[in-house]
Coordinates of C-alpha atoms in Angstrom, one line a residue:
N227 CA 0.6 -3.3 -11.1
A228 CA -1.2 -3.3 -14.3
P229 CA -3.4 -5.7 -16.1
L230 CA -1.3 -9.0 -17.8
E231 CA -2.9 -7.9 -20.8
T232 CA -1.1 -4.5 -20.6
Y233 CA 2.1 -6.5 -21.0
G234 CA 1.2 -8.6 -23.9
Y235 CA 0.1 -11.8 -21.5
P236 CA -0.7 -14.3 -21.4
A237 CA 2.2 -15.6 -23.5
A238 CA 3.4 -19.2 -24.3
N239 CA 6.9 -18.5 -22.6
V240 CA 6.1 -16.1 -19.9
T241 CA 4.8 -16.6 -16.3
G242 CA 5.2 -14.7 -12.9
V243 CA 3.9 -13.2 -9.7
R244 CA 1.6 -10.2 -9.7
E245 CA 2.3 -7.8 -7.0
R246 CA -0.9 -6.4 -5.3
Y247 CA -1.3 -4.1 -2.1
H248 CA -3.0 -5.8 0.7
F249 CA -5.8 -3.4 1.0
R250 CA -8.4 -5.5 2.9
E251 CA -6.1 -6.8 5.6
G252 CA -4.5 -3.3 5.9
F253 CA -7.8 -1.6 6.6
E254 CA -8.8 -4.4 9.3
L255 CA -5.5 -3.6 11.0
A256 CA -6.2 -0.1 11.0
K257 CA -9.4 -0.9 12.2
K258 CA -8.4 -3.2 15.3
I259 CA -5.9 -0.5 16.3
V260 CA -8.4 2.3 16.0
P261 CA -11.7 0.8 16.8
Q262 CA -13.6 4.3 16.2
A263 CA -12.3 4.8 12.9
E264 CA -14.8 4.5 10.1
R265 CA -13.4 6.2 7.1
V266 CA -10.0 5.9 5.4
A267 CA -8.5 8.0 2.7
F268 CA -6.2 6.5 0.1
L269 CA -3.8 9.1 -1.4
G270 CA -1.1 8.4 -4.1
E271 CA 0.7 10.4 -7.1
D272 CA -1.0 10.7 -10.6
S273 CA 0.7 8.0 -12.4
E274 CA -0.1 4.9 -14.3
S275 CA 1.0 3.0 -11.4
M276 CA -1.1 4.5 -9.3
R277 CA -4.0 4.5 -11.5
Y278 CA -3.7 0.6 -11.7
V279 CA -3.1 0.3 -7.7
A280 CA -6.4 2.6 -7.3
G281 CA -8.5 0.1 -9.8
D282 CA -7.0 -2.8 -7.8
L283 CA -8.7 -1.1 -4.6
R284 CA -12.0 -0.7 -6.4
E285 CA -12.1 -3.8 -8.1
D286 CA -11.4 -5.8 -4.6
L287 CA -14.3 -3.4 -3.1
L288 CA -16.9 -4.7 -6.0
Q289 CA -16.0 -8.1 -6.0
N290 CA -15.6 -8.8 -2.3
G291 CA -17.7 -6.5 -0.6
P292 CA -17.2 -3.7 2.0
Y293 CA -13.8 -2.9 3.5
A294 CA -13.7 -2.6 7.5
L295 CA -13.4 1.1 7.0
D296 CA -15.5 3.2 4.2
L297 CA -13.4 5.0 1.8
A298 CA -13.7 8.6 2.4
G299 CA -11.8 9.2 -0.8
V300 CA -9.2 8.0 -3.5
D301 CA -6.6 10.7 -4.6
Q302 CA -4.2 10.9 -7.3
C303 CA -2.3 13.7 -7.0
A304 CA -0.3 15.4 -9.5
T305 CA 1.7 17.9 -7.5
F306 CA 2.9 18.3 -4.1
Q307 CA 0.9 21.2 -3.0
E308 CA -2.1 19.0 -4.2
W309 CA -1.0 16.5 -1.9
Q310 CA -0.5 18.8 1.0
R311 CA -4.3 20.3 0.2
K312 CA -5.5 16.9 0.4
V313 CA -3.7 15.6 3.5
R314 CA -5.1 19.0 5.1
Y315 CA -8.5 18.4 3.9
Y316 CA -8.5 14.7 5.2
Q317 CA -7.6 16.1 8.8
K318 CA -11.7 16.8 9.1
H319 CA -12.8 14.3 6.6
A320 CA -11.4 11.0 7.2
D321 CA -10.1 8.9 10.3
V322 CA -7.2 7.3 8.8
L323 CA -4.6 8.3 5.7
S324 CA -3.7 5.4 3.6
F325 CA -0.9 5.8 1.0
G326 CA 0.2 4.5 -2.6
P327 CA 3.1 5.5 -4.2
Y328 CA 4.2 9.1 -3.8
N329 CA 7.3 9.1 -6.1
S330 CA 6.6 11.7 -8.7
L331 CA 5.2 14.8 -7.1
K332 CA 6.1 17.9 -8.8
D333 CA 6.1 21.1 -7.2
E334 CA 4.0 23.7 -8.7
R335 CA 6.4 26.5 -8.8
T336 CA 9.5 24.8 -9.8
G337 CA 8.6 22.0 -11.9
R338 CA 10.9 19.8 -9.9
I339 CA 9.8 16.4 -8.6
V340 CA 9.9 16.6 -4.7
D341 CA 12.1 14.0 -3.2
I342 CA 9.8 11.5 -1.2
N343 CA 11.6 11.9 1.9
E344 CA 10.4 15.7 1.6
V345 CA 6.9 14.6 1.1
M346 CA 6.6 12.5 4.2
A347 CA 8.5 14.5 6.4
W348 CA 6.0 17.7 5.6
T349 CA 3.1 15.0 5.5
N350 CA 4.1 13.6 9.2
A351 CA 4.4 16.9 10.5
A352 CA 1.0 18.1 9.5
N353 CA -1.0 15.0 10.1
T354 CA -2.8 14.2 13.2
K355 CA -4.5 10.9 11.8
P356 CA -3.4 7.3 12.0
T357 CA -1.4 6.3 8.8
L358 CA -1.5 3.1 6.8
G359 CA 1.1 1.8 4.1
F360 CA 1.3 -1.1 1.8
A361 CA 5.0 -0.5 0.6
D362 CA 8.3 -1.2 2.3
I363 CA 8.8 2.7 2.3
A364 CA 6.2 2.8 5.0
K365 CA 8.9 1.6 7.4
Q366 CA 11.2 4.4 6.6
H367 CA 8.4 7.0 6.7
G368 CA 6.7 6.5 9.7
A369 CA 3.5 5.0 9.0
L370 CA 1.9 3.8 12.2
C371 CA 0.9 0.6 10.7
G372 CA 1.2 -1.5 7.4
I373 CA 0.6 -4.9 5.7
L374 CA 3.4 -4.5 3.2
E375 CA 4.2 -6.5 0.2
S376 CA 6.7 -9.1 0.8
G377 CA 9.8 -9.6 -1.5
H378 CA 10.8 -12.7 0.1
E379 CA 7.2 -14.1 -1.0
Q380 CA 7.3 -13.0 -4.4
G381 CA 10.9 -14.5 -4.6
F382 CA 9.8 -17.7 -3.5
L383 CA 6.7 -18.0 -5.4
A384 CA 9.1 -17.2 -8.5
G385 CA 11.4 -19.8 -7.5
A386 CA 8.9 -22.5 -7.2
M387 CA 7.8 -21.5 -10.7
V388 CA 11.4 -21.8 -12.0
R389 CA 11.6 -25.4 -10.3
E390 CA 8.5 -26.6 -11.8
I391 CA 9.5 -25.5 -15.2
L392 CA 12.8 -27.0 -15.0
T393 CA 11.8 -30.4 -13.3
T394 CA 8.9 -31.0 -15.8
D395 CA 9.7 -29.6 -18.7
K396 CA 6.5 -27.6 -18.7
A397 CA 6.3 -24.7 -20.8
A398 CA 6.6 -21.1 -18.6
G399 CA 2.9 -20.2 -20.2
R400 CA 1.4 -23.3 -18.9
V401 CA 2.5 -22.4 -15.2
P402 CA -0.5 -20.3 -13.8
V403 CA 0.4 -16.7 -12.6
E404 CA 0.2 -16.3 -9.2
V405 CA -0.6 -13.1 -6.9
N406 CA 1.2 -12.3 -3.4
V407 CA -0.8 -13.1 -0.9
K408 CA 1.1 -12.8 2.5
G409 CA 1.8 -9.4 4.0
L410 CA 4.3 -8.2 6.4
V411 CA 2.5 -6.6 9.6
L412 CA 4.2 -3.5 10.5
I413 CA 3.7 -1.4 13.9
N414 CA 5.5 1.7 14.5
L415 CA 5.2 2.5 18.3
K416 CA 7.1 5.9 18.2
T417 CA 4.1 7.1 15.5
A418 CA 1.8 5.7 18.1
E419 CA 3.3 7.3 20.6
R420 CA 3.1 10.8 19.1
L421 CA -0.3 10.2 17.6
G422 CA -1.5 9.4 21.0
V423 CA -2.7 5.5 19.8
R424 CA -2.9 2.8 21.8
V425 CA -1.9 -0.3 20.0
P426 CA -3.3 -3.2 21.7
Y427 CA -0.4 -5.9 22.7
E428 CA -1.8 -8.8 21.1
I429 CA -1.4 -6.7 17.8
I430 CA 2.1 -5.6 18.6
E431 CA 3.0 -9.4 19.7
A432 CA 1.8 -10.9 16.2
A433 CA 3.5 -8.5 14.1
T434 CA 6.5 -9.1 11.6
E435 CA 7.9 -5.8 12.8
V436 CA 7.9 -3.5 15.3
I437 CA 9.4 -0.2 15.3
R438 CA 10.0 1.2 18.8

């Protein structure tokens, strides 16, 4: 998730695929499903990975202009209790909740890492807003919708790079780094029913994965 220079790249013997969240497409999808929505909050853990992800979001906004939804906030939570406070806060201050990684939220009382399934079970019980995910875990954790990263795409791009290196004798460092561009469209009709959201048929029909 970090800028390439963080890892010592570019380098003469290395190329690869940079993983990025599909923020712009995800916010557009949420807006199509909930046209009256105006503001989105982005929540995640307080980690180096989340800081880079949040930086990508802000950089995209700066470089490419406004999103389909205004940002109500970008929050990096160190503890589960802080996460809970933010989820409650955004029930009145955002129209959509979107999620980054939440693997390292600590319990303030015990200091232990709270299991991600426990985090999202509480979140789904407490939250009444449409939810948007960007990673594969969104399928398991009941996000209403998402534009998810595709491991297949990343593997395909990496494979194409390997082939180019092997068939042309080109140094790896001369093969440009790629960025994932194709997202998988997720729609969860169970969550839509629970939240009282009607997903347009054309969106369901075009989705890569529909959970019923």
